[in-house]
XYZ file of C-alpha atoms in Angstrom:
261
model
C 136.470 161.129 143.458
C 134.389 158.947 141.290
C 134.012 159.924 137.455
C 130.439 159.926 136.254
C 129.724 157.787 132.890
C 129.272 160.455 130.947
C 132.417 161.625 131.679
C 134.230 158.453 130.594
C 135.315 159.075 126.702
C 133.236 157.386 124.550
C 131.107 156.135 127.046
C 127.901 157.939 124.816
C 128.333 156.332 121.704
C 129.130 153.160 122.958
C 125.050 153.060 124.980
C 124.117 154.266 121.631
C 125.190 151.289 119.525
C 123.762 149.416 122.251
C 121.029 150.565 122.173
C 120.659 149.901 118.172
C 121.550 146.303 118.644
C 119.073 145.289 121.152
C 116.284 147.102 118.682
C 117.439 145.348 115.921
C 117.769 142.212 117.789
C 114.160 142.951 118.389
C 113.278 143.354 114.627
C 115.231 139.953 113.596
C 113.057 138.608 116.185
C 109.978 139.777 114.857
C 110.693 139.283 111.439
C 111.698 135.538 111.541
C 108.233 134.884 113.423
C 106.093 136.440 111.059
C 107.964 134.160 108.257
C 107.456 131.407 110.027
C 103.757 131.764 111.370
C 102.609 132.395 107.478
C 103.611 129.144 106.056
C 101.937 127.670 108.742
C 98.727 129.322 108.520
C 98.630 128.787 105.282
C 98.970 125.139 106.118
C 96.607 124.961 108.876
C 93.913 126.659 106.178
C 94.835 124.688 103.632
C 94.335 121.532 105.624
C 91.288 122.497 106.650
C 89.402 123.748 103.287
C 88.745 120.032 102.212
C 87.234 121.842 98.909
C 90.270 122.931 97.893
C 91.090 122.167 94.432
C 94.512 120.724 93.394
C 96.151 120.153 90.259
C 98.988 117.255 89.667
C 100.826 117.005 86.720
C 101.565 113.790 88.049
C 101.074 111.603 91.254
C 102.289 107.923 92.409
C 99.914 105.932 95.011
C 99.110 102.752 95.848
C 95.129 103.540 96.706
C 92.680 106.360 96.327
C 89.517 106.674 98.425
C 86.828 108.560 96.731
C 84.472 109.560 99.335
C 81.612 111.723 100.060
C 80.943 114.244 102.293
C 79.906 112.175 104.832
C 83.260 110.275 104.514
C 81.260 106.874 102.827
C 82.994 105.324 100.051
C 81.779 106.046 96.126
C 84.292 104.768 94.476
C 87.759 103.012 94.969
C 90.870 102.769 92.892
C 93.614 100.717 94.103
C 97.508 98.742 93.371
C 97.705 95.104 93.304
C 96.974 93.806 97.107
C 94.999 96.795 98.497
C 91.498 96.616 96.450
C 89.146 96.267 99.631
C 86.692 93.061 100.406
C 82.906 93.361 99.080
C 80.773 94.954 101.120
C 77.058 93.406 100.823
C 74.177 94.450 103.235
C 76.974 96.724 105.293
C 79.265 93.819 105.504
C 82.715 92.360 104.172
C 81.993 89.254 102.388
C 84.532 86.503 101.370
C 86.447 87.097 97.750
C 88.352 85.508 95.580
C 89.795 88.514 94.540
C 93.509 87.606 95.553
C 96.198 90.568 94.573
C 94.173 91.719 91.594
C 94.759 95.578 91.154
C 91.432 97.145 90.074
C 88.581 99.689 91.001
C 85.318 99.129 93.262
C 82.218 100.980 92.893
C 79.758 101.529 95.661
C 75.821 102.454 96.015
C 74.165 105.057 98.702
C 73.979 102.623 101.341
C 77.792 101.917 101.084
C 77.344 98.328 99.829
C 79.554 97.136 96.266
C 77.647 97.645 93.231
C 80.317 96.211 90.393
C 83.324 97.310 89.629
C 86.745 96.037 87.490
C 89.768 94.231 88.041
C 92.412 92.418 85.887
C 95.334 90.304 86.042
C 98.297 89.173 83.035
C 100.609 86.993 83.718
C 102.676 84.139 81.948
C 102.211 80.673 83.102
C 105.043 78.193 83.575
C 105.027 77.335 80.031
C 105.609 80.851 79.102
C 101.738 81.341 77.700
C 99.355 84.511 78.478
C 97.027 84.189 81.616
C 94.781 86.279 82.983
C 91.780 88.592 81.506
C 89.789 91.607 82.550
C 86.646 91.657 84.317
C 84.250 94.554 84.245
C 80.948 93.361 86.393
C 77.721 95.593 87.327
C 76.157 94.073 90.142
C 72.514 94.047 91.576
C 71.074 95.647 94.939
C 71.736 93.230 97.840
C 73.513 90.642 95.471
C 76.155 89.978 93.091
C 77.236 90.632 89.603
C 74.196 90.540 86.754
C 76.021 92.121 83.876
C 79.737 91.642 83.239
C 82.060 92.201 80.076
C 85.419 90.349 80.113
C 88.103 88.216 78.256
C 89.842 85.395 79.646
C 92.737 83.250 78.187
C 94.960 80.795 79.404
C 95.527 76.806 79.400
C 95.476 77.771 75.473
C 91.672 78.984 75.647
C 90.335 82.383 74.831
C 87.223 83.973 75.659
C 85.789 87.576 75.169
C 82.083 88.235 75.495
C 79.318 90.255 77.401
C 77.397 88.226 79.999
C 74.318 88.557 81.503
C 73.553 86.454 84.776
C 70.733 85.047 87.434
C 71.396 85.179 90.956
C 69.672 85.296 94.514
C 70.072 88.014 97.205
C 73.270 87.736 99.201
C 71.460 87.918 102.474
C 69.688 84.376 101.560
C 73.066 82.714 100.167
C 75.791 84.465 102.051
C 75.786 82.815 105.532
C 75.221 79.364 104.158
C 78.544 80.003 101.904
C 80.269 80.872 105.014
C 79.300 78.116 106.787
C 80.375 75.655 104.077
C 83.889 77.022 103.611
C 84.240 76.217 107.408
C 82.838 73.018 107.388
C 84.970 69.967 107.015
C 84.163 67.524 103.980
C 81.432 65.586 104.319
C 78.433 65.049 103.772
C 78.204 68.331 105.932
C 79.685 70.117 103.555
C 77.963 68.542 100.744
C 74.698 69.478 102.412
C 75.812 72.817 102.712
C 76.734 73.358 99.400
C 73.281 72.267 98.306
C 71.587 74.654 100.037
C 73.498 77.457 99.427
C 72.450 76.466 95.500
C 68.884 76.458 96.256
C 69.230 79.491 98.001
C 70.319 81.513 94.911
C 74.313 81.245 95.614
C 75.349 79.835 92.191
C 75.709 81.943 89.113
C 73.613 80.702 86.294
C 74.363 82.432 82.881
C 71.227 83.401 81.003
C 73.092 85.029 78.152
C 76.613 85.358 76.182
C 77.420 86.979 72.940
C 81.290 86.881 72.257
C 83.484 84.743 71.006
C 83.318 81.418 72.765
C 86.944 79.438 74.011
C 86.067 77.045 70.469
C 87.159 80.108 68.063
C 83.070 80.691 67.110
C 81.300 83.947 67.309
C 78.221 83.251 69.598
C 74.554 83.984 70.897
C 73.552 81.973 73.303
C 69.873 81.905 75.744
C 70.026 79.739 78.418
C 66.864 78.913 80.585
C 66.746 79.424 84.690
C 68.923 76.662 85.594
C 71.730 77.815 82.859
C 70.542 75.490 80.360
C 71.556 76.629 76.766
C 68.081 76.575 75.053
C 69.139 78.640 71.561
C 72.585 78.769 70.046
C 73.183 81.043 67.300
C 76.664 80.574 66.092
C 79.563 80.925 63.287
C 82.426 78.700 63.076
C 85.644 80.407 62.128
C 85.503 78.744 58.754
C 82.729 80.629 58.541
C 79.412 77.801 58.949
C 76.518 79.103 60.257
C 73.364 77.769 62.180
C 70.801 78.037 64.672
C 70.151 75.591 67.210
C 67.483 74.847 69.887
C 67.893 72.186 72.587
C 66.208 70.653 75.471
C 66.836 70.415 79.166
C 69.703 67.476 78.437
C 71.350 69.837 75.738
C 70.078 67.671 73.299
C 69.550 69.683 69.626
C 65.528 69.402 68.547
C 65.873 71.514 66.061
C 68.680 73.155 63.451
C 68.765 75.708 60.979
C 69.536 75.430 58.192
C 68.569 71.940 58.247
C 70.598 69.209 57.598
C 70.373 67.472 54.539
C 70.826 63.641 54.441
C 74.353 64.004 52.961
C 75.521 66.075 55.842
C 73.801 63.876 58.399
């Protein structure tokens, strides 16, 4: 005769804890993928709420995008190596820009508007080189205003600037072509014509303190012609000058008497 299960001792408290396990197996279960789904929800929101405002008390990076809602660059701040090329009418453009760390600034069409960039190092004879070069550029061109200080070779310059120069559109293909062109009178030709065409950068004014140690005003004419100089030496001599075309001085004031002549 067979005994029933019930009948075995202990057989009822033993389905019982049984029973208690596989429920609480259940509730482990449960509970360890509702901590887990959280965190990631939160995540998956937080990913996509782009709006979302953060606060850093500090961050390291080597670039930061600032960008729009339409994803087009406004502004750019970036390590030494990663500033990106000029943009000009929607396309890259060739820079002499090198590893210079700095920060680009862009218009409503995406194209480079000015921006700043900067560079220190000592030379091989253990002197300063380098400067900082803060430019505002026009629409469709390059830079018009820039404020900056160079020094190096044992020169020093600091000064605002205020420039003349064509539309990139005009000037920008013919520069292209010359750097590919082999010397020459090719080349030469090239480099003519991307002149005419409003490719070099003509100064029309500076006010600073010029590489000879004066404080300065100077007006230049179309070509970059210096037409008024307004200067004072460091030992402190003062005068105004006008010139012609040839940089020749027509006219000083004060005037020179015939002892200082």
């Amino acid at each position: 005769m067979k005994r029933k299960s019930s009948d075995v001792p202990g057989s009822n408290a033993a389905d019982e804890i049984l029973t208690q396990l596989r429920r609480q197996n259940r509730l482990l279960k449960m509970g360890m993928l509702l901590a887990l789904s959280v965190p990631a929800t939160l995540l998956l929101m937080g990913a996509r709420d782009t709006k979302a405002k953060a606060s850093f008390a500090e961050i390291d990076v080597g670039r930061i995008n600032i960008v729009s809602e339409d994803g087009a660059k406004s502004m750019v701040l970036a390590a030494r190596g990663l500033l990106p090329g000029p943009v000009v009418n929607g396309e890259v453009v060739t820079s002499d820009r090198g590893d210079k760390p700095g920060m680009v600034f862009y218009n409503g069409v995406g194209d480079e508007v000015g921006g700043l960039i900067y560079e220190g190092r000592l030379d091989k004879n253990g002197k300063p080189a380098g400067g900082v070069h803060l430019s505002m550029d026009r629409f469709g061109g390059d830079q018009q205003v820039a404020m900056h200080h160079y020094e190096g070779g044992g020169f020093m310059e600091t000064g605002l600037s205020v420039f003349d120069r064509g539309m990139e559109k005009d000037y920008g293909p013919i520069y292209e072509q010359y750097l590919k062109a082999p010397a020459g009178a090719e080349k030469d030709a090239l480099l003519a014509r991307w002149k005419a065409a409003g490719g070099r950068q003509t100064t029309r004014l500076f006010v600073g303190r010029t590489r000879g140690e004066s404080s300065a005003l100077i007006l230049a004419d179309a070509t970059g012609n210096p037409r008024i100089m307004m200067t004072v030496t460091p030992q402190g001599e003062a005068s105004l000058d006008f010139m012609d075309d040839q940089g020749n001085v027509i006219q000083s004031l004060p005037e020179k008497t015939d002892a200082a002549k």
